[in-house]
Amino acid sequence: MERRSETFYVTTPIYYLNGPPHFAHAYTSVAADAFARFNRIDGKTVHFLTGTDEHGQKVAQAARAAGEPPQEYCDRASAKFREMSGLVNLSNDDFIRTTDERHIRASRALWDAIAANGDIYREEFSGWYAVADEAFYDESELIGGKAPTGADVILLREENYFFRLSRWQDRLLEFYAANPDFIQPISRANEIKSFVRSGLRDLSISRTSVKWGIPVPGDQQHTIYVWLDALTNYLTGAGYPDTSSEIWRKFWPANLHIIGKDILRFHCIYWPAFLMSAGIEPPKCVYAHGWWTVEGAKMSKSANNFVPPAELVEKYGVDAVRYFMLRELPFGADGDLSCRALVTRVNAELANDLGNLAYRVLTIVARRCGGRLPKEANLSVDDRLLLTKATDMIELVRSHMHRYAPHRALEAIWAVVGACNQYISLQAPWTLDASQASRLGTVLYVAADALRHVGVALQPFVPATAAELLDQLAVPDTERTLEVLMNKKLGSDQPLPAPRVLFRKLDTDDPIDIRDSD
Ligand code: MSP
């Protein structure tokens, strides 16, 4: 059995099936994927889970509107999200559906564990419910008769099972204090703590009026509240309720739940309270990223301002889209999506800075060194400076990824790309003639090794482009890890494949206008 510190379990939110995937869903998934891939190249055994949230009123309504039985509707709608995972090149190890038998079992087991702790009771409920958010609101939270999110609310009166959330208020505050990294970024932690301090009410966790859900153990009249059902997916993905299984012992508690900021309360208050009640250790970290907006408005189906990821990927290519997502927006902040910004950034950074650099270096190797990577000899100060910068970059990338700052990690990688471009301009290998073959070899070797560092570090972000770069440098598949980078030199004298353009420039004249999309 591997030691706990050598494993990393990361999740995306599971997506509601009330519509097709949109850009922001792809964003959450790509961010989680970057963390999964980073931890793999950093030597961890990773478990990466994504999937779909299929029960509840919102999905039942969508099925009704489509004129389909809910299960058939979900099969079809879930397949679209599975397709999206492939489209944006997710490296997920599992794809969970809340209609999976294994998940139904896990949800009922979690319910039983919470009930066994005396935290569930039955009472008449009367209050406000927003189907769009699948959330209850206090009267005091309503703004102009609507939920704070702007969603319509309905007055609900039915007998429900309740979770004694109020009993967990102090324990939650103690938990946050003992685990300062649990809620990230820190601004979100403050928001959650003050909400908890202001007092927690017990939470309704079953419905009699919603049939499309998991029946409450021992009471077929009720279905489990969709958020309790949905959150449990993270346990199901780690083998729960089989807590003696290898997967459970290796991966629970999860290291990282990536979510959007609109679902913080569920993940940072309800989730740890449910888990503590059931005697299960809460996850290590919940990270809430910001919102993508289009001209200032949140991108959503209802605002009709979203782009299907397929359209973007088809037009610009998967790595262009991934690079833009991870580089453009400081992780955690909100930002505006503009295809013009995407094209400009990708052409400047991926095509020019990196693509041209690799092509320049590799074509000289092909022409002047018989297509074999030359050896280095007598390193100059400039050579050493570039190599040190490339090695130091690895530690920088690691620390930025540990601080959930993929945009900074990319910045650090681009600092090396920039330094390498400067190095090549300064060393001007094209001016070195046959009498300077040894110096020519050294310059090309040093540049190629800097590019190897860049290629390895780029794998979490633009996996296909990184793989192409490493293939062109003939770096074996088994040597594309941070550890190998720190301990093994780039092999010289091996034949390299004929250089290919790494990244084609995107067409600047014809960006997708997001406002025109449906
Ligand atoms: N089903 C719940 C999650 C359950 S997790 C146990 C849900 N689904 S969702 O499909 O509505 O949203 C999934 C994710 O997409 C959320 O993290 C949400 O924040 C994110 N986004 C949806 N629109 C968004 C933007 N415009 N910008 C960034 N992310 C946003 O919530």
XYZ file of C-alpha atoms and ligand atoms in Angstrom:
549
model
C 0.000 0.000 0.000
C 1.294 3.405 -0.935
C 1.823 6.024 1.720
C -1.035 8.529 1.980
C 1.117 11.479 0.987
C 1.828 9.815 -2.337
C -1.795 9.887 -3.421
C -3.959 12.746 -4.650
C -7.721 12.653 -5.075
C -9.241 15.557 -7.014
C -12.826 16.116 -8.135
C -14.951 18.417 -10.271
C -18.497 19.324 -9.277
C -20.915 16.915 -10.889
C -22.913 18.715 -13.548
C -26.679 19.141 -13.610
C -28.303 17.638 -16.644
C -30.789 20.423 -17.298
C -28.903 21.493 -20.401
C -25.817 20.839 -22.516
C -22.286 21.490 -21.245
C -21.096 25.079 -21.530
C -17.736 26.818 -21.425
C -17.788 27.340 -17.651
C -18.383 23.621 -17.029
C -15.440 22.845 -19.268
C -13.415 25.420 -17.322
C -14.049 23.794 -13.929
C -13.125 20.440 -15.420
C -9.975 21.675 -17.165
C -8.777 23.323 -13.950
C -9.279 20.102 -11.994
C -7.538 18.228 -14.809
C -4.503 20.505 -14.596
C -4.164 19.671 -10.889
C -4.608 15.963 -11.579
C -2.001 15.963 -14.338
C 0.393 18.105 -12.328
C 0.290 15.723 -9.394
C 0.873 12.769 -11.708
C 4.047 14.283 -13.157
C 5.027 15.135 -9.591
C 5.053 11.437 -8.733
C 1.695 11.017 -6.980
C -0.869 8.306 -7.578
C -3.858 10.322 -8.682
C -7.560 9.642 -8.689
C -9.526 12.182 -10.705
C -13.312 12.054 -10.619
C -15.934 13.903 -12.634
C -19.526 13.110 -13.553
C -23.160 14.156 -13.617
C -25.772 15.161 -11.038
C -28.953 13.534 -12.253
C -31.663 13.634 -9.594
C -33.932 16.366 -8.246
C -36.614 18.680 -9.433
C -34.526 20.669 -11.887
C -33.487 17.615 -13.908
C -36.985 16.078 -13.608
C -38.424 19.284 -15.078
C -35.912 19.238 -17.929
C -36.837 15.609 -18.707
C -40.517 16.531 -18.695
C -39.867 19.443 -21.028
C -38.002 17.077 -23.359
C -40.955 14.655 -23.187
C -38.764 11.798 -22.010
C -38.746 9.492 -18.996
C -36.104 10.871 -16.585
C -33.719 7.930 -16.849
C -33.675 7.985 -20.652
C -33.259 11.745 -20.627
C -30.353 11.446 -18.189
C -28.652 8.737 -20.232
C -28.674 11.016 -23.231
C -27.746 14.208 -21.367
C -24.997 12.558 -19.326
C -23.395 11.216 -22.514
C -22.918 14.849 -23.635
C -20.861 15.571 -20.514
C -18.837 12.419 -21.028
C -18.189 13.664 -24.549
C -17.139 17.053 -23.173
C -14.573 15.290 -20.970
C -13.005 13.783 -24.075
C -13.256 16.997 -26.005
C -11.239 19.047 -23.508
C -8.845 16.152 -22.944
C -9.646 15.348 -19.335
C -7.559 12.617 -17.762
C -10.320 11.543 -15.369
C -9.993 8.074 -13.880
C -13.717 7.673 -13.294
C -16.981 9.229 -14.435
C -19.769 9.014 -11.912
C -23.510 9.289 -12.464
C -25.752 9.743 -9.451
C -28.119 7.203 -11.008
C -25.349 4.547 -10.808
C -26.250 1.666 -8.535
C -22.979 2.120 -6.601
C -23.938 5.712 -5.865
C -27.443 4.891 -4.720
C -25.909 2.426 -2.298
C -23.389 4.992 -1.041
C -26.046 7.699 -0.552
C -28.239 5.410 1.482
C -25.260 4.266 3.548
C -24.307 7.868 4.310
C -27.893 8.621 5.299
C -27.870 5.619 7.635
C -24.578 6.681 9.221
C -25.902 10.201 9.872
C -29.160 8.786 11.249
C -27.233 6.393 13.505
C -25.582 9.444 15.042
C -28.995 10.857 15.961
C -28.737 13.748 13.519
C -31.920 13.093 11.515
C -35.462 13.850 12.656
C -38.836 14.314 10.977
C -40.879 17.494 11.085
C -43.307 19.649 9.147
C -41.362 22.004 6.875
C -42.543 25.306 5.607
C -40.190 27.545 3.666
C -38.812 28.833 0.385
C -37.220 26.655 -2.252
C -35.514 27.664 -5.501
C -35.615 24.855 -8.054
C -32.947 26.511 -10.224
C -30.505 26.399 -7.298
C -32.005 23.273 -5.708
C -31.636 25.238 -2.464
C -33.701 26.385 0.495
C -33.643 30.020 1.566
C -34.697 31.805 4.723
C -37.379 34.431 4.351
C -34.794 36.980 5.490
C -32.525 36.055 2.562
C -35.093 36.770 -0.151
C -34.629 39.901 -2.220
C -37.781 41.259 -3.796
C -39.476 37.879 -3.450
C -36.645 36.027 -5.194
C -33.609 34.018 -4.089
C -30.383 36.028 -3.639
C -29.216 34.380 -6.888
C -32.217 35.866 -8.703
C -33.919 32.458 -8.994
C -37.672 32.098 -8.484
C -38.727 30.572 -5.178
C -41.773 28.511 -4.269
C -43.371 28.169 -0.874
C -42.951 24.600 0.225
C -44.964 22.938 2.932
C -44.459 19.216 3.497
C -43.242 16.793 6.074
C -39.474 16.394 5.698
C -36.549 14.738 7.331
C -34.169 17.270 8.823
C -30.446 17.193 9.466
C -29.407 18.716 12.798
C -27.050 21.204 11.160
C -27.426 23.620 14.096
C -25.703 21.070 16.300
C -22.579 21.276 14.123
C -22.080 25.029 14.183
C -19.319 25.074 16.803
C -17.673 21.945 15.485
C -17.553 23.503 12.027
C -15.930 26.674 13.371
C -13.384 24.545 15.248
C -12.787 22.540 12.090
C -12.120 25.699 10.020
C -9.761 26.996 12.711
C -7.837 23.723 12.834
C -7.727 23.428 9.037
C -6.965 26.904 7.694
C -6.416 25.517 4.184
C -9.819 23.861 3.971
C -11.551 26.759 2.193
C -9.616 28.513 -0.547
C -9.107 31.250 -1.555
C -8.963 32.833 1.869
C -11.570 35.507 1.006
C -14.095 32.700 0.579
C -13.164 31.237 3.951
C -14.028 34.517 5.643
C -17.374 34.615 3.875
C -18.237 31.089 5.027
C -17.046 31.564 8.601
C -19.138 34.658 9.094
C -22.170 32.855 7.657
C -21.692 29.990 10.100
C -21.119 32.368 13.008
C -24.384 34.110 12.231
C -26.185 30.879 13.162
C -27.113 27.670 11.356
C -30.616 26.282 11.064
C -31.388 22.610 10.654
C -31.551 21.544 7.024
C -34.367 19.773 5.232
C -32.821 16.687 3.588
C -35.780 14.862 2.067
C -38.720 15.584 -0.183
C -42.049 13.853 -0.649
C -43.060 15.957 -3.646
C -39.954 15.031 -5.659
C -40.134 11.490 -6.997
C -36.990 11.585 -9.144
C -34.453 10.814 -6.466
C -33.002 8.158 -4.191
C -35.574 6.776 -1.727
C -34.815 7.485 1.927
C -33.806 4.246 3.678
C -36.854 2.863 5.466
C -39.280 5.434 4.049
C -40.226 5.074 0.375
C -42.427 8.186 0.546
C -39.369 10.429 0.689
C -36.444 10.987 -1.660
C -33.066 12.215 -0.444
C -32.473 15.966 -1.000
C -30.541 16.316 -4.236
C -27.560 18.099 -2.638
C -27.029 15.392 -0.010
C -27.260 12.848 -2.822
C -24.907 14.876 -5.063
C -22.202 15.571 -2.483
C -22.036 11.873 -1.690
C -20.618 11.293 -5.200
C -17.182 12.176 -3.860
C -17.420 9.258 -1.431
C -18.855 6.877 -4.029
C -15.898 7.671 -6.270
C -13.576 6.493 -3.493
C -15.404 3.203 -2.968
C -17.719 4.167 -0.079
C -19.368 2.460 1.771
C -16.656 -0.159 1.382
C -14.226 1.501 3.763
C -11.931 -1.502 3.847
C -11.335 -1.270 0.079
C -7.943 -0.306 -1.243
C -9.322 2.669 -3.155
C -10.893 4.079 0.007
C -7.784 3.642 2.083
C -5.656 5.201 -0.608
C -7.792 8.165 -1.568
C -10.139 9.293 1.189
C -10.129 12.046 2.421
C -10.099 13.766 -0.964
C -7.336 16.313 -1.395
C -9.181 18.805 -3.528
C -12.735 19.596 -4.567
C -12.672 22.183 -7.343
C -15.953 24.126 -7.473
C -17.401 27.433 -8.641
C -18.024 30.098 -6.027
C -21.819 29.727 -6.255
C -21.754 26.323 -4.571
C -19.504 27.139 -1.622
C -22.124 26.855 1.084
C -22.962 23.285 0.114
C -19.334 22.212 0.012
C -17.938 24.117 2.954
C -20.811 23.940 5.454
C -23.200 21.086 4.694
C -20.588 18.678 3.357
C -18.135 18.679 6.290
C -21.098 18.630 8.711
C -22.634 15.567 7.003
C -19.269 13.852 7.020
C -18.394 14.634 10.630
C -21.828 13.415 11.657
C -21.211 10.150 9.792
C -17.775 9.814 11.398
C -15.947 10.393 8.104
C -12.982 12.722 7.775
C -13.777 15.826 5.657
C -11.765 16.594 2.494
C -8.527 18.556 2.744
C -9.485 21.482 0.548
C -12.374 23.029 -1.319
C -11.211 25.570 -3.890
C -13.784 27.946 -5.360
C -12.888 29.546 -8.671
C -14.562 32.650 -10.065
C -17.152 33.169 -12.756
C -16.774 33.644 -16.432
C -18.809 36.566 -17.607
C -19.706 37.859 -21.037
C -19.733 41.628 -21.041
C -20.096 41.587 -17.280
C -23.008 39.128 -17.002
C -22.518 35.610 -15.597
C -22.336 33.130 -18.414
C -25.302 30.794 -18.195
C -27.906 28.981 -20.167
C -30.642 31.288 -18.982
C -28.760 34.421 -20.069
C -28.193 32.774 -23.459
C -24.611 33.972 -23.516
C -22.713 30.735 -23.368
C -20.561 28.983 -25.925
C -20.698 25.225 -26.191
C -17.144 23.995 -25.603
C -17.390 21.857 -28.765
C -17.721 24.960 -30.918
C -14.649 26.586 -29.393
C -12.551 23.445 -29.503
C -13.511 22.782 -33.089
C -12.556 26.278 -34.105
C -9.415 26.875 -32.061
C -8.205 23.447 -30.949
C -8.258 21.939 -27.509
C -4.924 23.252 -26.273
C -5.662 26.815 -27.333
C -8.853 26.688 -25.288
C -7.180 25.046 -22.287
C -4.276 27.484 -22.384
C -6.577 30.477 -22.540
C -8.746 29.210 -19.671
C -5.817 28.603 -17.380
C -3.686 31.597 -18.359
C -6.209 34.384 -18.884
C -8.038 34.260 -15.573
C -6.152 34.438 -12.274
C -7.555 31.296 -10.671
C -10.184 32.335 -8.124
C -11.079 35.626 -9.845
C -13.908 36.465 -12.248
C -13.144 37.307 -15.844
C -14.696 38.123 -19.170
C -14.595 35.685 -22.060
C -13.640 37.148 -25.375
C -12.626 35.083 -28.361
C -10.512 37.973 -29.644
C -8.517 37.852 -26.402
C -8.169 34.091 -26.832
C -6.830 34.378 -30.380
C -4.431 37.205 -29.497
C -3.026 35.449 -26.460
C -2.673 32.070 -28.072
C -1.034 33.453 -31.215
C 1.441 35.537 -29.217
C 2.339 32.972 -26.603
C 1.778 29.474 -27.951
C 2.406 30.053 -31.656
C 5.064 32.810 -31.542
C 6.935 32.618 -28.248
C 6.965 28.855 -27.875
C 6.151 27.398 -31.302
C 8.615 29.553 -33.246
C 11.329 29.022 -30.665
C 11.049 25.240 -30.822
C 10.919 25.264 -34.602
C 13.937 27.557 -34.861
C 16.072 25.435 -32.553
C 15.008 22.104 -33.991
C 15.441 23.097 -37.640
C 19.047 24.141 -36.957
C 19.618 20.766 -35.270
C 18.129 19.075 -38.331
C 20.173 21.069 -40.818
C 23.481 21.464 -39.079
C 23.754 18.454 -36.782
C 22.395 15.699 -39.017
C 19.155 15.564 -37.045
C 20.931 14.348 -33.900
C 20.878 16.273 -30.674
C 24.458 17.536 -30.168
C 26.506 17.333 -26.967
C 27.312 20.276 -24.769
C 30.880 21.299 -23.906
C 32.442 24.111 -21.850
C 29.304 25.818 -20.612
C 29.476 29.628 -20.640
C 27.889 31.894 -18.039
C 24.925 32.482 -20.366
C 24.462 28.746 -20.878
C 24.487 28.100 -17.163
C 22.122 30.976 -16.484
C 19.522 29.602 -18.856
C 19.837 26.056 -17.514
C 19.539 27.278 -13.927
C 16.500 29.341 -14.803
C 14.891 26.261 -16.356
C 15.653 24.080 -13.320
C 14.474 26.720 -10.856
C 11.257 27.068 -12.806
C 10.236 23.543 -11.763
C 10.211 24.477 -8.092
C 8.312 27.659 -8.902
C 5.675 25.743 -10.859
C 5.351 23.289 -7.988
C 4.841 26.022 -5.440
C 2.311 27.873 -7.612
C 0.344 24.673 -8.150
C 0.392 23.983 -4.416
C -1.039 27.465 -3.967
C -3.717 26.842 -6.597
C -2.326 29.363 -9.028
C -2.092 27.672 -12.445
C -1.920 31.111 -14.133
C 1.239 31.840 -12.153
C 2.708 28.470 -13.002
C 2.226 29.309 -16.685
C 3.798 32.710 -16.118
C 6.841 30.993 -14.619
C 7.084 28.645 -17.592
C 6.807 31.572 -19.984
C 9.631 33.356 -18.195
C 11.846 30.452 -19.330
C 10.408 30.546 -22.847
C 11.248 34.271 -22.914
C 14.753 33.709 -21.550
C 15.349 30.983 -24.116
C 14.221 33.246 -26.957
C 16.628 35.920 -25.738
C 19.402 33.358 -25.419
C 18.923 32.191 -28.982
C 18.883 35.745 -30.343
C 22.042 36.546 -28.414
C 23.952 33.389 -29.209
C 22.763 33.565 -32.830
C 23.615 29.939 -33.641
C 23.031 30.625 -37.350
C 26.199 32.766 -37.310
C 28.378 29.930 -36.028
C 30.311 28.253 -38.844
C 31.876 24.816 -39.174
C 34.947 25.881 -37.191
C 32.673 26.594 -34.214
C 30.862 23.252 -34.285
C 31.430 22.600 -30.602
C 29.945 25.958 -29.598
C 27.040 25.439 -31.986
C 26.388 22.047 -30.404
C 26.448 23.532 -26.925
C 24.033 26.351 -27.753
C 21.577 23.949 -29.360
C 21.875 21.467 -26.522
C 21.276 24.143 -23.882
C 18.247 25.518 -25.742
C 16.879 22.008 -26.233
C 17.272 21.239 -22.560
C 15.449 24.439 -21.610
C 12.706 23.364 -24.016
C 12.593 19.931 -22.371
C 11.917 21.620 -19.033
C 9.223 23.737 -20.633
C 7.676 20.662 -22.305
C 7.548 18.620 -19.111
C 6.135 21.495 -17.062
C 3.507 22.260 -19.696
C 1.931 18.804 -19.672
C -0.768 19.624 -17.073
C -1.954 22.629 -19.073
C -1.621 21.819 -22.783
C -1.063 18.064 -22.813
C -1.093 17.512 -26.579
C 1.259 20.410 -27.376
C 3.589 19.388 -24.552
C 3.633 15.794 -25.811
C 4.429 16.981 -29.337
C 7.312 19.116 -28.062
C 8.718 16.260 -25.974
C 8.336 13.861 -28.921
C 10.314 16.250 -31.084
C 13.050 16.274 -28.431
C 12.890 12.450 -28.281
C 12.224 12.481 -24.523
C 11.007 8.961 -23.645
C 7.477 8.698 -22.195
C 8.869 7.424 -18.915
C 11.082 10.484 -18.551
C 8.427 13.168 -18.583
C 8.248 13.674 -14.827
C 9.595 16.371 -12.531
C 11.794 13.867 -10.784
C 13.541 12.788 -13.975
C 13.930 16.427 -14.913
C 15.735 17.142 -11.662
C 17.950 14.057 -11.861
C 18.623 13.209 -15.467
C 20.196 15.199 -18.240
C 18.721 15.409 -21.697
C 20.284 12.569 -23.666
C 22.458 13.710 -26.551
C 23.294 12.079 -29.831
C 19.918 10.437 -30.292
C 18.194 11.056 -33.608
C 15.340 13.553 -33.487
C 12.265 13.398 -35.693
C 11.984 15.947 -38.495
C 10.858 19.263 -36.942
C 7.172 20.071 -37.264
C 5.332 23.290 -36.520
C 4.273 22.979 -32.895
C 1.361 25.339 -32.980
C -0.384 26.882 -35.967
C -1.474 30.492 -35.711
C -5.192 30.978 -35.281
C -7.189 33.044 -37.698
C -7.562 36.503 -36.183
C -10.237 37.722 -38.569
C -13.079 35.446 -37.656
C -13.593 35.105 -33.908
C -16.782 33.533 -32.537
C -19.153 36.216 -31.302
C -20.397 34.848 -28.008
C -23.410 37.102 -27.917
C -24.708 35.371 -31.035
C -24.532 31.886 -29.542
C -27.432 29.924 -28.191
N -24.840 19.918 -9.628
C -24.274 20.992 -8.918
C -22.926 20.600 -8.320
C -22.965 19.411 -7.409
S -21.382 19.006 -6.823
C -21.641 17.901 -5.639
C -24.071 22.186 -9.854
N -24.039 21.921 -11.154
S -23.920 22.999 -12.320
O -23.933 22.240 -13.530
O -24.938 24.001 -12.178
O -22.582 23.769 -12.142
C -21.364 23.082 -12.141
C -20.182 24.009 -11.963
O -20.090 24.951 -13.019
C -20.268 24.807 -10.679
O -19.018 24.741 -10.034
C -20.532 26.203 -11.135
O -19.967 27.124 -10.270
C -19.798 26.210 -12.470
N -20.288 27.297 -13.296
C -21.505 27.426 -13.887
N -21.549 28.649 -14.505
C -20.378 29.315 -14.301
C -19.771 30.467 -14.846
N -20.407 31.315 -15.626
N -18.441 30.674 -14.606
C -17.680 29.743 -13.903
N -18.229 28.667 -13.411
C -19.624 28.560 -13.310
O -23.929 23.290 -9.371
